[in-house]
């Protein structure tokens, strides 16, 4: 029968999707080294995903890089597999037995003369020296160890003799006896102590490539072996990994470079996702050749005179998946790129049952619940806890103070602390997405102020009114959960996500800069100070007149208690002078130290140092672990550094003020609010209307944030979306907190570092390789500890009082700036200022005209500006409705932009995606 094309043949081989994934393949290439008559196999390169080679000096490994192969070497490899020996599913137990089987097969096929059996076997059984071992030439210090080396050589010869005898017994008595006589050799001490083993997954299997030249061969000796089961072959591999594949190439002298390139070619193929699957599932020689042909179809050839082959290409940040490669490049574009798919899982499907979505969320999340705790006990948790805790208490103090001013201290800093701690702890314990951090937001602050003014103007008890609003909001959230209302998330595309996350980032940046500018107003710079006139600057305390015109009660009591004439007014301090009714006279009386400049140094220094240390992970200095440790604790180290600097100078910079007494902010109110008795009955029902606005804000706030957290680019290891469980946790916190401490438990959702930085997530290597990717673990420990610490911050006041506020403003600025990185909207905004030839090579620029990209970005800018204006004015009460309006605006963009353009710069809405699939099916029919 005619042989099918390579792609069709591979599609048939790899068609079974229900099979488990194949293990990761670690490939090692050893080359035959000659030193007179002595020979040994020396490790020259290794692969997990990318190539590392032993440098010319032989003392160090190169950096991982993309393998660059010559087209000629691939064709020669194809010829080798066509003409050489291919043994698939060989039942091998040791290297001598495997080599004996290969040689026997070569002799049977007439590829090797029988008299060369011993010579080939002798060469292939030579010792393997890895990069960690010493070379053949012995140093002077080794001469004194001749006795031990002779002992080891005799032991090695005895082992070879035992292996040879075992082979003969095996041939006579069968494989069962052979297995008993010759167990797998144990791993050597050098293999076990090799740190490289940490980069290889536990279930990995090895592929050993042996290439070399010998004098006695007239034509190449080629063999490709796949063992039935992965087997430990002793010291053949540098790490204790069982071998599954073996490629041998021995040839006549004079072509060492060619043999080396063929070895690199097969080693590169073995770590290719597609060819690796073919190697595991191949049934015969033709399947392997089809795998090479498919690899050749994907190869890109560079002209030899246009680039330097010695240049090592850095591993890419994103590697195309095996599925795209298997498709033969027949995707949606000529360069094999595909737009991001807006995937909607079953978690967001409308079930049509009462609490059906919540039941499925609990069922899906329950098996992961224990790991959400024990995976959180990691050193990275310390850095995340310190970072987020400082952000939370700063936010609680800021909004608590503003709430106190807006509500006549019915809600203050203490209520802010306890409400944040209670709602946050409950949320992190039970929420479907515990990485979200609950905190106060601007619209809620404005809502509180309007609510208080309305209550005061209409004779309604404010605390009882807001209690019922909170209870109604909790009930409305539960109704949304019970009716699977979270399915609305599938209409939240990149357009809405980026508008929301950019708004949060701008709020951080704006608030940090605004507070820093306020320090210059409160502590003005002494621009009128002239060093030459220092002798004229003085400030004196003048005694008050005997009969003051209109003294207040406090001063009158002081006058009566103190004999004013007995005081030496020239010796009083500024505070004492004003306290006793004196007045300050002189040019230097209004002098204040340049605290604004010091505050700016602390502010900008904290931001700059944090940014620098965060990037230190990618520098070339120090080992990887130390760089990563410095990067993880960058914020804590920056805070510690500039707190110490502030203490060293001893200036009275504004400090973090934490309440020290555990009591309500307002003296005439208690901790608990009774729901009845102070307002008319109709208020209990009418409060459902303002509660609806709060519900929309809470619901949309946390749902959009959850979508942002779960985006693929954040590499979060989760068990699917749990939006219904999110809503239930929000409702529970909302119902509990208004009756005791402050407003609704989830009055706002703040993701610390919306762009994927600083949230309470831990990084772990999710896939081994020369360039492993970092995924984030979903866990609850960090968030719970943060909110517990927030609740007990009252008792930490003696320590927290040393932290200058400008340092925390610098942290806020870093959070805002870092969050903008990775947001496509921000990247598109910067394109307005770049000439076309200097624009980065973004994928969407290859497929969408620049004018259409600018138009889409302008729509987002207008929407963001409207949101900002609404947030900053009294109209912020309708801010929740405007978040919903973003979804409507995105729906209208379907009439302005083509689905092709939206697929690259945004996401296709699910209905449109489904319609496209239906159209394709109709065309096929």
PDB file of C-alpha atoms in Angstrom, residues 595-774:
ATOM      1  CA  UNK A 595      10.270  67.915  56.241  1.00  0.00           C
ATOM      2  CA  UNK A 596       8.702  68.036  52.778  1.00  0.00           C
ATOM      3  CA  UNK A 597      12.072  67.374  51.160  1.00  0.00           C
ATOM      4  CA  UNK A 598      12.818  64.568  53.601  1.00  0.00           C
ATOM      5  CA  UNK A 599       9.360  63.137  52.975  1.00  0.00           C
ATOM      6  CA  UNK A 600      10.000  63.201  49.229  1.00  0.00           C
ATOM      7  CA  UNK A 601      13.314  61.387  49.709  1.00  0.00           C
ATOM      8  CA  UNK A 602      11.543  58.680  51.709  1.00  0.00           C
ATOM      9  CA  UNK A 603       8.684  58.519  49.189  1.00  0.00           C
ATOM     10  CA  UNK A 604      10.706  58.344  45.985  1.00  0.00           C
ATOM     11  CA  UNK A 605      13.497  56.318  47.586  1.00  0.00           C
ATOM     12  CA  UNK A 606      11.089  53.589  48.690  1.00  0.00           C
ATOM     13  CA  UNK A 607       9.524  53.453  45.224  1.00  0.00           C
ATOM     14  CA  UNK A 608      12.861  53.406  43.372  1.00  0.00           C
ATOM     15  CA  UNK A 609      14.504  50.853  45.648  1.00  0.00           C
ATOM     16  CA  UNK A 610      11.485  48.534  45.478  1.00  0.00           C
ATOM     17  CA  UNK A 611      11.432  48.754  41.685  1.00  0.00           C
ATOM     18  CA  UNK A 612      15.182  48.088  41.464  1.00  0.00           C
ATOM     19  CA  UNK A 613      15.182  45.144  43.871  1.00  0.00           C
ATOM     20  CA  UNK A 614      12.141  43.646  42.171  1.00  0.00           C
ATOM     21  CA  UNK A 615      14.064  43.561  38.896  1.00  0.00           C
ATOM     22  CA  UNK A 616      17.159  42.181  40.626  1.00  0.00           C
ATOM     23  CA  UNK A 617      15.810  38.690  39.988  1.00  0.00           C
ATOM     24  CA  UNK A 618      16.726  39.134  36.316  1.00  0.00           C
ATOM     25  CA  UNK A 619      20.239  40.475  36.916  1.00  0.00           C
ATOM     26  CA  UNK A 620      23.433  38.521  36.371  1.00  0.00           C
ATOM     27  CA  UNK A 621      24.803  38.881  39.905  1.00  0.00           C
ATOM     28  CA  UNK A 622      24.706  36.275  42.683  1.00  0.00           C
ATOM     29  CA  UNK A 623      23.122  32.808  42.557  1.00  0.00           C
ATOM     30  CA  UNK A 624      19.512  32.363  41.462  1.00  0.00           C
ATOM     31  CA  UNK A 625      18.171  31.592  44.941  1.00  0.00           C
ATOM     32  CA  UNK A 626      19.695  34.733  46.453  1.00  0.00           C
ATOM     33  CA  UNK A 627      18.419  36.915  43.606  1.00  0.00           C
ATOM     34  CA  UNK A 628      14.946  35.449  43.965  1.00  0.00           C
ATOM     35  CA  UNK A 629      15.013  35.966  47.734  1.00  0.00           C
ATOM     36  CA  UNK A 630      15.987  39.630  47.315  1.00  0.00           C
ATOM     37  CA  UNK A 631      13.244  40.094  44.714  1.00  0.00           C
ATOM     38  CA  UNK A 632      10.591  38.456  46.903  1.00  0.00           C
ATOM     39  CA  UNK A 633      11.450  40.647  49.899  1.00  0.00           C
ATOM     40  CA  UNK A 634      12.071  43.822  47.880  1.00  0.00           C
ATOM     41  CA  UNK A 635       9.184  45.764  49.419  1.00  0.00           C
ATOM     42  CA  UNK A 636      10.009  44.716  52.970  1.00  0.00           C
ATOM     43  CA  UNK A 637      13.706  45.556  52.493  1.00  0.00           C
ATOM     44  CA  UNK A 638      12.842  48.980  51.050  1.00  0.00           C
ATOM     45  CA  UNK A 639      10.496  49.787  53.922  1.00  0.00           C
ATOM     46  CA  UNK A 640      13.075  48.645  56.475  1.00  0.00           C
ATOM     47  CA  UNK A 641      15.813  50.680  54.759  1.00  0.00           C
ATOM     48  CA  UNK A 642      13.948  53.985  54.716  1.00  0.00           C
ATOM     49  CA  UNK A 643      12.371  53.557  58.137  1.00  0.00           C
ATOM     50  CA  UNK A 644      15.932  53.178  59.432  1.00  0.00           C
ATOM     51  CA  UNK A 645      16.993  56.269  57.466  1.00  0.00           C
ATOM     52  CA  UNK A 646      14.151  58.258  59.014  1.00  0.00           C
ATOM     53  CA  UNK A 647      15.097  57.115  62.509  1.00  0.00           C
ATOM     54  CA  UNK A 648      18.742  57.982  61.826  1.00  0.00           C
ATOM     55  CA  UNK A 649      17.955  61.604  60.914  1.00  0.00           C
ATOM     56  CA  UNK A 650      15.411  61.944  63.722  1.00  0.00           C
ATOM     57  CA  UNK A 651      13.178  64.411  61.888  1.00  0.00           C
ATOM     58  CA  UNK A 652       9.508  64.688  62.814  1.00  0.00           C
ATOM     59  CA  UNK A 653       8.131  63.321  59.541  1.00  0.00           C
ATOM     60  CA  UNK A 654       4.432  62.311  59.487  1.00  0.00           C
ATOM     61  CA  UNK A 655       4.083  58.822  60.955  1.00  0.00           C
ATOM     62  CA  UNK A 656       1.504  56.065  60.757  1.00  0.00           C
ATOM     63  CA  UNK A 657      -1.111  56.781  63.433  1.00  0.00           C
ATOM     64  CA  UNK A 658      -2.787  53.628  64.764  1.00  0.00           C
ATOM     65  CA  UNK A 659      -5.492  53.788  67.498  1.00  0.00           C
ATOM     66  CA  UNK A 660      -4.255  52.459  70.815  1.00  0.00           C
ATOM     67  CA  UNK A 661      -7.569  51.977  72.673  1.00  0.00           C
ATOM     68  CA  UNK A 662     -10.020  49.210  71.811  1.00  0.00           C
ATOM     69  CA  UNK A 663     -13.265  51.178  71.803  1.00  0.00           C
ATOM     70  CA  UNK A 664     -15.695  52.703  69.262  1.00  0.00           C
ATOM     71  CA  UNK A 665     -14.627  55.965  67.673  1.00  0.00           C
ATOM     72  CA  UNK A 666     -17.773  57.733  68.879  1.00  0.00           C
ATOM     73  CA  UNK A 667     -18.286  57.600  72.636  1.00  0.00           C
ATOM     74  CA  UNK A 668     -22.123  57.526  72.579  1.00  0.00           C
ATOM     75  CA  UNK A 669     -22.425  54.358  70.451  1.00  0.00           C
ATOM     76  CA  UNK A 670     -21.703  50.733  71.236  1.00  0.00           C
ATOM     77  CA  UNK A 671     -20.234  47.922  69.204  1.00  0.00           C
ATOM     78  CA  UNK A 672     -23.603  46.444  68.205  1.00  0.00           C
ATOM     79  CA  UNK A 673     -26.530  48.121  66.438  1.00  0.00           C
ATOM     80  CA  UNK A 674     -30.098  47.097  67.352  1.00  0.00           C
ATOM     81  CA  UNK A 675     -32.198  46.746  64.159  1.00  0.00           C
ATOM     82  CA  UNK A 676     -35.525  48.122  65.467  1.00  0.00           C
ATOM     83  CA  UNK A 677     -36.931  51.022  67.425  1.00  0.00           C
ATOM     84  CA  UNK A 678     -35.397  54.234  66.072  1.00  0.00           C
ATOM     85  CA  UNK A 679     -36.787  54.520  62.518  1.00  0.00           C
ATOM     86  CA  UNK A 680     -40.297  54.224  61.005  1.00  0.00           C
ATOM     87  CA  UNK A 681     -41.289  50.797  59.641  1.00  0.00           C
ATOM     88  CA  UNK A 682     -41.199  51.953  56.006  1.00  0.00           C
ATOM     89  CA  UNK A 683     -37.454  52.693  56.283  1.00  0.00           C
ATOM     90  CA  UNK A 684     -36.787  48.974  56.737  1.00  0.00           C
ATOM     91  CA  UNK A 685     -38.398  48.306  53.340  1.00  0.00           C
ATOM     92  CA  UNK A 686     -37.212  51.427  51.510  1.00  0.00           C
ATOM     93  CA  UNK A 687     -33.579  50.644  52.359  1.00  0.00           C
ATOM     94  CA  UNK A 688     -33.721  47.924  49.667  1.00  0.00           C
ATOM     95  CA  UNK A 689     -33.384  50.611  46.967  1.00  0.00           C
ATOM     96  CA  UNK A 690     -29.989  52.073  48.031  1.00  0.00           C
ATOM     97  CA  UNK A 691     -28.924  48.520  48.857  1.00  0.00           C
ATOM     98  CA  UNK A 692     -29.362  47.649  45.174  1.00  0.00           C
ATOM     99  CA  UNK A 693     -26.620  50.118  44.197  1.00  0.00           C
ATOM    100  CA  UNK A 694     -24.306  48.646  46.828  1.00  0.00           C
ATOM    101  CA  UNK A 695     -25.069  45.127  45.592  1.00  0.00           C
ATOM    102  CA  UNK A 696     -24.202  46.026  42.011  1.00  0.00           C
ATOM    103  CA  UNK A 697     -20.901  47.568  43.106  1.00  0.00           C
ATOM    104  CA  UNK A 698     -19.976  44.619  45.333  1.00  0.00           C
ATOM    105  CA  UNK A 699     -21.001  42.010  42.789  1.00  0.00           C
ATOM    106  CA  UNK A 700     -19.341  43.601  39.748  1.00  0.00           C
ATOM    107  CA  UNK A 701     -16.267  44.683  41.706  1.00  0.00           C
ATOM    108  CA  UNK A 702     -15.357  41.221  42.949  1.00  0.00           C
ATOM    109  CA  UNK A 703     -16.437  39.378  39.770  1.00  0.00           C
ATOM    110  CA  UNK A 704     -14.297  41.545  37.494  1.00  0.00           C
ATOM    111  CA  UNK A 705     -11.358  41.229  39.875  1.00  0.00           C
ATOM    112  CA  UNK A 706     -11.761  37.443  39.958  1.00  0.00           C
ATOM    113  CA  UNK A 707     -11.691  37.347  36.151  1.00  0.00           C
ATOM    114  CA  UNK A 708      -8.494  39.425  36.148  1.00  0.00           C
ATOM    115  CA  UNK A 709      -6.825  37.150  38.712  1.00  0.00           C
ATOM    116  CA  UNK A 710      -7.745  34.003  36.782  1.00  0.00           C
ATOM    117  CA  UNK A 711      -6.424  35.216  33.420  1.00  0.00           C
ATOM    118  CA  UNK A 712      -4.044  32.797  31.715  1.00  0.00           C
ATOM    119  CA  UNK A 713      -1.119  35.230  31.645  1.00  0.00           C
ATOM    120  CA  UNK A 714      -1.028  35.170  35.470  1.00  0.00           C
ATOM    121  CA  UNK A 715      -0.299  31.392  35.283  1.00  0.00           C
ATOM    122  CA  UNK A 716      -2.517  30.697  38.267  1.00  0.00           C
ATOM    123  CA  UNK A 717      -2.911  27.049  39.249  1.00  0.00           C
ATOM    124  CA  UNK A 718      -6.583  26.846  40.176  1.00  0.00           C
ATOM    125  CA  UNK A 719      -9.389  24.317  39.904  1.00  0.00           C
ATOM    126  CA  UNK A 720     -11.612  26.484  37.733  1.00  0.00           C
ATOM    127  CA  UNK A 721     -13.702  29.576  38.341  1.00  0.00           C
ATOM    128  CA  UNK A 722     -15.885  29.684  41.482  1.00  0.00           C
ATOM    129  CA  UNK A 723     -17.897  32.847  40.995  1.00  0.00           C
ATOM    130  CA  UNK A 724     -20.992  31.544  42.773  1.00  0.00           C
ATOM    131  CA  UNK A 725     -18.969  30.658  45.879  1.00  0.00           C
ATOM    132  CA  UNK A 726     -17.449  34.140  45.632  1.00  0.00           C
ATOM    133  CA  UNK A 727     -20.868  35.742  45.802  1.00  0.00           C
ATOM    134  CA  UNK A 728     -21.911  33.582  48.750  1.00  0.00           C
ATOM    135  CA  UNK A 729     -18.818  34.568  50.763  1.00  0.00           C
ATOM    136  CA  UNK A 730     -19.405  38.228  49.921  1.00  0.00           C
ATOM    137  CA  UNK A 731     -23.030  37.959  51.073  1.00  0.00           C
ATOM    138  CA  UNK A 732     -22.020  36.289  54.337  1.00  0.00           C
ATOM    139  CA  UNK A 733     -19.513  39.024  55.179  1.00  0.00           C
ATOM    140  CA  UNK A 734     -21.999  41.697  54.156  1.00  0.00           C
ATOM    141  CA  UNK A 735     -24.627  40.289  56.503  1.00  0.00           C
ATOM    142  CA  UNK A 736     -22.286  39.984  59.501  1.00  0.00           C
ATOM    143  CA  UNK A 737     -20.297  43.211  59.567  1.00  0.00           C
ATOM    144  CA  UNK A 738     -22.880  46.036  59.463  1.00  0.00           C
ATOM    145  CA  UNK A 739     -24.557  44.896  62.663  1.00  0.00           C
ATOM    146  CA  UNK A 740     -21.361  45.072  64.649  1.00  0.00           C
ATOM    147  CA  UNK A 741     -18.607  47.266  63.294  1.00  0.00           C
ATOM    148  CA  UNK A 742     -18.645  49.057  59.988  1.00  0.00           C
ATOM    149  CA  UNK A 743     -20.269  48.959  56.577  1.00  0.00           C
ATOM    150  CA  UNK A 744     -20.692  46.039  54.238  1.00  0.00           C
ATOM    151  CA  UNK A 745     -17.947  43.451  54.491  1.00  0.00           C
ATOM    152  CA  UNK A 746     -17.143  43.568  50.800  1.00  0.00           C
ATOM    153  CA  UNK A 747     -17.668  47.239  50.215  1.00  0.00           C
ATOM    154  CA  UNK A 748     -14.866  47.088  47.693  1.00  0.00           C
ATOM    155  CA  UNK A 749     -12.422  44.664  46.228  1.00  0.00           C
ATOM    156  CA  UNK A 750      -8.780  45.557  45.882  1.00  0.00           C
ATOM    157  CA  UNK A 751      -6.377  43.257  44.095  1.00  0.00           C
ATOM    158  CA  UNK A 752      -2.940  44.205  45.329  1.00  0.00           C
ATOM    159  CA  UNK A 753      -1.105  44.626  42.049  1.00  0.00           C
ATOM    160  CA  UNK A 754      -3.770  43.998  39.433  1.00  0.00           C
ATOM    161  CA  UNK A 755      -1.171  43.119  36.843  1.00  0.00           C
ATOM    162  CA  UNK A 756      -0.212  40.012  38.761  1.00  0.00           C
ATOM    163  CA  UNK A 757       2.232  41.432  41.282  1.00  0.00           C
ATOM    164  CA  UNK A 758       2.051  41.432  45.032  1.00  0.00           C
ATOM    165  CA  UNK A 759      -1.151  39.466  45.406  1.00  0.00           C
ATOM    166  CA  UNK A 760      -1.048  36.785  48.084  1.00  0.00           C
ATOM    167  CA  UNK A 761       0.016  34.068  45.701  1.00  0.00           C
ATOM    168  CA  UNK A 762       3.043  31.847  45.821  1.00  0.00           C
ATOM    169  CA  UNK A 763       5.190  30.909  42.844  1.00  0.00           C
ATOM    170  CA  UNK A 764       6.161  27.359  42.025  1.00  0.00           C
ATOM    171  CA  UNK A 765       7.750  25.615  39.078  1.00  0.00           C
ATOM    172  CA  UNK A 766       4.854  24.076  37.181  1.00  0.00           C
ATOM    173  CA  UNK A 767       6.941  22.538  34.427  1.00  0.00           C
ATOM    174  CA  UNK A 768      10.597  21.611  34.459  1.00  0.00           C
ATOM    175  CA  UNK A 769      12.950  22.640  31.729  1.00  0.00           C
ATOM    176  CA  UNK A 770      15.867  24.827  30.924  1.00  0.00           C
ATOM    177  CA  UNK A 771      13.396  27.704  31.149  1.00  0.00           C
ATOM    178  CA  UNK A 772      10.617  26.525  33.495  1.00  0.00           C
ATOM    179  CA  UNK A 773       7.599  28.744  33.877  1.00  0.00           C
ATOM    180  CA  UNK A 774       6.386  30.064  37.187  1.00  0.00           C
TER     181      UNK A 774
END
